[in-house]
Coordinates of C-alpha atoms in Angstrom, one line a residue:
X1 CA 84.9 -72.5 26.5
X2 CA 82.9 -75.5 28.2
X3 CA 83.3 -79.0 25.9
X4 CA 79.9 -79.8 27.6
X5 CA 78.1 -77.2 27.2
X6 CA 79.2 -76.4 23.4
X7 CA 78.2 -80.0 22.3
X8 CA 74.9 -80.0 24.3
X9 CA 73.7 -76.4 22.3
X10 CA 74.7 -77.9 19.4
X11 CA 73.1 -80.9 19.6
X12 CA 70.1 -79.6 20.9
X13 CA 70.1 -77.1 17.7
X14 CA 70.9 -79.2 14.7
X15 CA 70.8 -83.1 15.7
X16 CA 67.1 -82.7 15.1
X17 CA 67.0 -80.9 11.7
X18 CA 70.0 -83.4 10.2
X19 CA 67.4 -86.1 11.2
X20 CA 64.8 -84.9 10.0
X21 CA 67.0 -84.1 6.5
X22 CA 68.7 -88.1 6.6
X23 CA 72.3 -86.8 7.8
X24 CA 74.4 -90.6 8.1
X25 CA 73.8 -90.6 11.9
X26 CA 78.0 -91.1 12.4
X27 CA 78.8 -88.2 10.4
X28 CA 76.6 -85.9 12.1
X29 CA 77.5 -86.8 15.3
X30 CA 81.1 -86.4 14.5
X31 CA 80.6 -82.9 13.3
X32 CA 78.6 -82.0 16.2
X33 CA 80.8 -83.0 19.5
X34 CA 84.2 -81.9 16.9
X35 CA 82.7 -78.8 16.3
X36 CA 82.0 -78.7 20.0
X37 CA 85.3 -79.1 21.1
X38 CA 86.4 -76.1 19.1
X39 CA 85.0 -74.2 22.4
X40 CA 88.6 -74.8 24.8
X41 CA 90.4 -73.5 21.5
X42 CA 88.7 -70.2 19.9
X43 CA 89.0 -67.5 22.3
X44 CA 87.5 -66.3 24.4
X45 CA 88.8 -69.0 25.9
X46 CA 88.2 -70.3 29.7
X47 CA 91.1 -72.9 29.7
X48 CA 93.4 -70.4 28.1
X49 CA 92.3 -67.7 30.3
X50 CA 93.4 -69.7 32.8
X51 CA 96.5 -71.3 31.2
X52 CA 98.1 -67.9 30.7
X53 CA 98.6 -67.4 34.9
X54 CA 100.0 -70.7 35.3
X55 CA 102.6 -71.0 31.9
X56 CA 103.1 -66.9 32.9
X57 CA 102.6 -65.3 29.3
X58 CA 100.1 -62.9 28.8
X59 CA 96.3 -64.4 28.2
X60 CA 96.4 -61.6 25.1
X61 CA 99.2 -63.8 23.4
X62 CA 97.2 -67.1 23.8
X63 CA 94.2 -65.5 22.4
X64 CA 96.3 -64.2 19.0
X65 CA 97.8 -68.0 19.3
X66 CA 94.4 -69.9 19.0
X67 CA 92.9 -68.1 16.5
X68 CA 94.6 -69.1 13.5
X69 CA 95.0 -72.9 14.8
X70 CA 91.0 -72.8 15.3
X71 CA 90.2 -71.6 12.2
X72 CA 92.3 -74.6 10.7
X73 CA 90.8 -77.1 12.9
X74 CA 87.4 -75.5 11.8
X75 CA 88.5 -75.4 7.7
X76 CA 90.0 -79.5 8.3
X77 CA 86.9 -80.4 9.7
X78 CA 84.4 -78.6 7.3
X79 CA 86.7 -79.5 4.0
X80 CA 86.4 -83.6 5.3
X81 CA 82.5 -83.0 6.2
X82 CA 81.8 -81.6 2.7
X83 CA 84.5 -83.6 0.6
X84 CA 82.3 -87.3 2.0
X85 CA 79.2 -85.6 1.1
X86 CA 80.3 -84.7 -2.5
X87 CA 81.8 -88.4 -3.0
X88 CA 77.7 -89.9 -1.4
X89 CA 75.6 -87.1 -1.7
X90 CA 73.7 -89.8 0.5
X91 CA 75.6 -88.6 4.0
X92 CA 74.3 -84.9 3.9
X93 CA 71.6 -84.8 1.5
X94 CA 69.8 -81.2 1.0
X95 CA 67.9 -79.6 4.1
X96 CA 64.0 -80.8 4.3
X97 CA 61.9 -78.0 2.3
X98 CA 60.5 -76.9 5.6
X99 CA 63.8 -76.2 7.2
X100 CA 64.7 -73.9 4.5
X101 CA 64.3 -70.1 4.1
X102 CA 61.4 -69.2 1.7
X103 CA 63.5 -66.1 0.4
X104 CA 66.5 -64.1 0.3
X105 CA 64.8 -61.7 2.5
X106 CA 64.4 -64.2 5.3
X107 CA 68.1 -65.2 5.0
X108 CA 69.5 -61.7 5.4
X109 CA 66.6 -61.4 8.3
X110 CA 67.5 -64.8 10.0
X111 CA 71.6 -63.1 9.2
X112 CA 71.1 -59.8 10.8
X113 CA 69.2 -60.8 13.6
X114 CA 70.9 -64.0 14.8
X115 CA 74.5 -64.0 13.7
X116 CA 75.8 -60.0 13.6
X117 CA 75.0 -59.2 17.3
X118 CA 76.4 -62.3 19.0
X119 CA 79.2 -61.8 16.5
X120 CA 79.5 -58.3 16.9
X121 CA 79.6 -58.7 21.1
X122 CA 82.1 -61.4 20.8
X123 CA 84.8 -59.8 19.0
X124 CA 84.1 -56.6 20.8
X125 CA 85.1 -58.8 24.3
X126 CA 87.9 -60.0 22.5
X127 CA 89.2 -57.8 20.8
X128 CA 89.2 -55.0 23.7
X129 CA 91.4 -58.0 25.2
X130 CA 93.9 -58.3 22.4
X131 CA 94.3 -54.7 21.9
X132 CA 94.7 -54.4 25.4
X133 CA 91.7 -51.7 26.1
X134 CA 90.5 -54.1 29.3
X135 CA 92.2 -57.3 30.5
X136 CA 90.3 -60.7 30.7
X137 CA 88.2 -59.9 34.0
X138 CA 86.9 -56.8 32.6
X139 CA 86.5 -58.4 29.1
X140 CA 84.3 -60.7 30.4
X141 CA 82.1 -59.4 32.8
X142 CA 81.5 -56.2 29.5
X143 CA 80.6 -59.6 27.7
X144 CA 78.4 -60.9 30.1
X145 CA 76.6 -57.7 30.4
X146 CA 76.7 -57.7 26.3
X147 CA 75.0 -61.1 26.3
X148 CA 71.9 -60.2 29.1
X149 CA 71.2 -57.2 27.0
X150 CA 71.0 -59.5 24.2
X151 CA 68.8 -62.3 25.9
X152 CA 66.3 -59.4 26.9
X153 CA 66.7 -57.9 22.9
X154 CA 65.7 -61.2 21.9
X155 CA 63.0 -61.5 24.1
X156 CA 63.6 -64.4 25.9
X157 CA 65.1 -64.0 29.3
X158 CA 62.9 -65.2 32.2
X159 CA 63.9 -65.2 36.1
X160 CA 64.2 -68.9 35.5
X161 CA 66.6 -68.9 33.0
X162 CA 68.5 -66.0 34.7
X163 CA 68.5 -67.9 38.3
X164 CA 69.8 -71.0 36.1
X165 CA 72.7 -69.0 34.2
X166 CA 73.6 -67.1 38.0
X167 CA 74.0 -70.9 39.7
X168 CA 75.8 -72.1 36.6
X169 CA 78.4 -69.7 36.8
X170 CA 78.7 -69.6 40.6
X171 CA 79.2 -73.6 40.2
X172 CA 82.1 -73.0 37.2
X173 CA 83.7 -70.1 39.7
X174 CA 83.4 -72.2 42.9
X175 CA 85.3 -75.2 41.0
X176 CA 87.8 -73.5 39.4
X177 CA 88.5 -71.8 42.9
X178 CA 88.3 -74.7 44.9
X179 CA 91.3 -76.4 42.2
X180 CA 93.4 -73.2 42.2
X181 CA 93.8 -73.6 45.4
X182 CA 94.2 -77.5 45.5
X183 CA 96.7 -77.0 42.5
X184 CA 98.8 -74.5 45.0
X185 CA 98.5 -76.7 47.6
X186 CA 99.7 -79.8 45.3
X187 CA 102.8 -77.2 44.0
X188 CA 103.6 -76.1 47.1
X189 CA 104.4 -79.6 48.1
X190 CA 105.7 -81.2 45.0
X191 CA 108.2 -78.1 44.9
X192 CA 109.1 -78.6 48.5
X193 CA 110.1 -82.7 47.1
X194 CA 111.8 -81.3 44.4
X195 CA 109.1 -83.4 41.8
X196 CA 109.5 -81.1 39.3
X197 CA 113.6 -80.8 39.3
X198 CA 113.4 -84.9 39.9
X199 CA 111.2 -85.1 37.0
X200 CA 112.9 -82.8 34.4
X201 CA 116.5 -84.0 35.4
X202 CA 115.1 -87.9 34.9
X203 CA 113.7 -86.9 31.5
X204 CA 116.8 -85.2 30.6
X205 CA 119.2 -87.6 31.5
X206 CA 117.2 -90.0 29.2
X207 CA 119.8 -88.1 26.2
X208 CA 116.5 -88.2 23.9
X209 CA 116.1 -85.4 21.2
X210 CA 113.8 -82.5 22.3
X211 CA 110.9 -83.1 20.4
X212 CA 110.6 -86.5 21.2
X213 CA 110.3 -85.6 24.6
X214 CA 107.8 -83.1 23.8
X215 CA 105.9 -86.0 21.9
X216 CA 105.9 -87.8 25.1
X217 CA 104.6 -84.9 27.0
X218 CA 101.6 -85.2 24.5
X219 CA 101.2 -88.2 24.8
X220 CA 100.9 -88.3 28.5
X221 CA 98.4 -85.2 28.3
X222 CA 96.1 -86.9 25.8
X223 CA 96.0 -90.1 27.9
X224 CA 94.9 -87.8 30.7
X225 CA 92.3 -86.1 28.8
X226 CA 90.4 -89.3 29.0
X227 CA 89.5 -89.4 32.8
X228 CA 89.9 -85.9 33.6
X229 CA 88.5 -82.5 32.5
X230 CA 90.7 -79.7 31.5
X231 CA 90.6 -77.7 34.5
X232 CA 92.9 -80.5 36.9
X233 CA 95.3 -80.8 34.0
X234 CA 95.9 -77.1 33.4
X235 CA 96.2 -76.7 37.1
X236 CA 98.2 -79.5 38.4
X237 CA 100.0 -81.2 35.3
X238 CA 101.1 -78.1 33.6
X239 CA 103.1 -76.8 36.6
X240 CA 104.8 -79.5 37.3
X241 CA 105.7 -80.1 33.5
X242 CA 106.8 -76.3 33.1
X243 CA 110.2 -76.7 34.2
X244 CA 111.1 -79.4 32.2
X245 CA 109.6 -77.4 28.9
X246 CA 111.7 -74.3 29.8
X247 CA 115.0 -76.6 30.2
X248 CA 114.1 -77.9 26.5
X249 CA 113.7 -74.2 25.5
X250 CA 110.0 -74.5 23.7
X251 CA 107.7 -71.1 23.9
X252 CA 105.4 -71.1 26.7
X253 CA 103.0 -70.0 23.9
X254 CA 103.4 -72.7 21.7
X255 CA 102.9 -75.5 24.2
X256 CA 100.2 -73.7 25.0
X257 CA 98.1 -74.2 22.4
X258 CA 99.5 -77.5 21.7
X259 CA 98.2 -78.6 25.2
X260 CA 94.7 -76.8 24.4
X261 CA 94.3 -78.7 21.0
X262 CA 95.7 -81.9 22.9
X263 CA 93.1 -81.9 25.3
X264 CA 90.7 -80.9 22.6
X265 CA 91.4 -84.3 20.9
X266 CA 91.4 -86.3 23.8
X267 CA 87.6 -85.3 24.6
X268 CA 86.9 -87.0 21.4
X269 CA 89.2 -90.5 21.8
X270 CA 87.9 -93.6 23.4
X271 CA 87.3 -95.3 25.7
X272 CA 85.9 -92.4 27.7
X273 CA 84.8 -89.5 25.1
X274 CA 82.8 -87.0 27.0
X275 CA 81.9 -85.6 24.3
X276 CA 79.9 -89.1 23.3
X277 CA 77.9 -89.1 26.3
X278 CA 76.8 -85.2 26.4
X279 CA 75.8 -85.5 22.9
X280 CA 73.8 -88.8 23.7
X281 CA 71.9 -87.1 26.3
X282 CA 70.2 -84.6 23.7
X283 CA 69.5 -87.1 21.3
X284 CA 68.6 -90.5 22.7
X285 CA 67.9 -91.8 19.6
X286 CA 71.4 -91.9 18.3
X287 CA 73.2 -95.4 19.2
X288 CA 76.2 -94.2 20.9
X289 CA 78.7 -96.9 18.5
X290 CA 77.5 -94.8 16.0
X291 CA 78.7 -91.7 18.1
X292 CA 81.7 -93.0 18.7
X293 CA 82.6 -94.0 15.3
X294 CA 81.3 -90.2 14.1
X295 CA 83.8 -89.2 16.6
X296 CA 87.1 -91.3 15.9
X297 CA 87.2 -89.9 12.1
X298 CA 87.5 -86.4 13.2
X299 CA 89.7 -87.2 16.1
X300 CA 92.4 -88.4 13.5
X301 CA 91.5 -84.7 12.1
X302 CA 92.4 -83.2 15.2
X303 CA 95.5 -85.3 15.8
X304 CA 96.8 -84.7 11.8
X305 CA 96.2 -80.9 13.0
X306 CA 98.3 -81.1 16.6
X307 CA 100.9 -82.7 14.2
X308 CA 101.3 -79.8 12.0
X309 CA 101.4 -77.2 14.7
X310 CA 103.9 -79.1 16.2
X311 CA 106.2 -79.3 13.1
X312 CA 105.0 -75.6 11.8
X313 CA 105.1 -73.9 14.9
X314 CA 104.3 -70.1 13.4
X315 CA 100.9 -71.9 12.5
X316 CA 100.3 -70.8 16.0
X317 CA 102.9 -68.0 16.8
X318 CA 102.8 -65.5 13.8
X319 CA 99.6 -63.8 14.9
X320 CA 100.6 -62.7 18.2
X321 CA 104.2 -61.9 16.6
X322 CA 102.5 -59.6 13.9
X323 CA 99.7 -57.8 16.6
X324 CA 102.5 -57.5 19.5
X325 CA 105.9 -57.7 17.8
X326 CA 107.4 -60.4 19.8

């Protein structure tokens, strides 16, 4: 669920192998920090872990939201990844001989052993979420337990990396504690002005159709996303937004995940792009124009997909309908 950290594995794991193979340097980087993003949006998800407290639906309906939206995101980008190769073969040409498997046997090895158990532990965090065997805390901390078992499976946990991954996650809890807490403080007082009233009954008043005051919700979201990370936005934004969205009648659920893929596009936009800069930081070598440029094309991706979960909302809503009736 951290932007950062998703595009720094994955640059770390495959910028070097798509060099070594001549992948066109913009389409590579493009996949790898809009892949990236894709971490706020599949569960389990941090932001929507948190989301769910302050837009008061259940975290179990945002995960059943995201999935089906994700998997789209993941299908758009993979069908215009594939589709430029097949029109130049010369943007993704085959995999250097030495990066490929010498057998079949390896494959199902390399399948077994490095795709089924982190598989395996994720849906099992997940889905005891969903099906409502454990809520999010517990669901978490069972995965966290899944995933040190796994690092000592694999052989490759040492007291550094473990004193690393502990002050990590003690800097992640710290922040997110420290905004709660500024985000009630900023509430507290905003309620108290009446922002939130002022602010709906302003926007109301304008006599503008519903959904082009959601598009202008969006859009103020996205031009947020530049500056700021997800965390002040979900906190701080979102509540003081909420009133106005129930007055308009839209599902909690629904903006939801149309404020996680927002902010999911906005990590790729210019003129900031976090995404950029993490993914420059693994691989010097990579001019970040070219980053930039790799980014933009699947940021209009992103933004043709927030467009059609917008105007197709059960694209997002029919999978927590179908696993909890609602």
């Amino acid at each position: 669920g951290i932007v950062g950290a998703s595009v720094t594995i994955l640059g770390i794991m495959a910028a070097k192998t798509m060099n070594r193979s001549g992948y066109d340097v913009r389409l590579a980087a493009g996949t790898i920090t809009a892949g990236g993003t894709l971490g706020i949006l599949i569960p389990p998800s941090i932001m929507l872990v948190v989301m769910g407290p302050v837009l008061e639906v259940p975290v179990t309906d945002l995960f059943a939201a995201a999935i089906i939206p994700g998997i789209m995101m993941a299908f758009l980008y993979a069908v215009y990844a594939v589709g430029r190769c097949m029109i130049n073969p010369e943007l993704g040409p085959p995999l250097a001989i030495e990066d490929r498997a010498a057998n079949m046997g390896e494959i199902v090895r390399e399948f077994i052993l490095g795709l089924v158990p982190p598989a395996l532990l994720v849906f099992s965090a997940l889905g005891s979420i969903m099906f409502g065997l454990a809520t999010p805390t517990e669901g978490a901390g069972c995965g966290a337990a899944g995933a040190l078992l796994l690092t000592l499976a694999y052989r490759r946990m040492t007291f550094k990396k473990f004193r690393e991954a502990l002050i990590k996650t003690l800097e992640i809890s710290a922040l997110i504690l420290i905004l709660v807490a500024a985000s009630n403080f900023f509430g507290a007082v905003f309620s108290r002005l009446g922002t939130p009233t002022m602010l709906t009954e302003l926007l109301l008043g304008l006599d503008l159709p519903p959904m082009v005051l959601l598009i202008m919700i969006m859009a103020l979201i996205f031009l947020l996303g530049w500056p700021l990370e997800w965390v002040p936005i979900v906190l701080i934004i979102v509540p003081i937004l909420l009133p106005l969205i129930e007055q308009l009648g839209f599902n909690l659920v629904w903006f939801g995940i149309l404020v996680a893929v927002n902010l999911q596009t906005a990590w790729l936009s210019p003129p900031v792009a976090l995404s950029a800069y993490f993914l420059k930081g693994v691989v010097p070598e990579w001019d970040l124009k070219d980053i930039y440029i790799g980014m933009m094309q699947f940021m209009v991706i992103q933004l043709f997909g927030l467009i059609l979960i917008m105007v197709f909302p059960q694209i997002a809503l029919w999978l927590p309908g179908y696993i909890y009736g609602e």
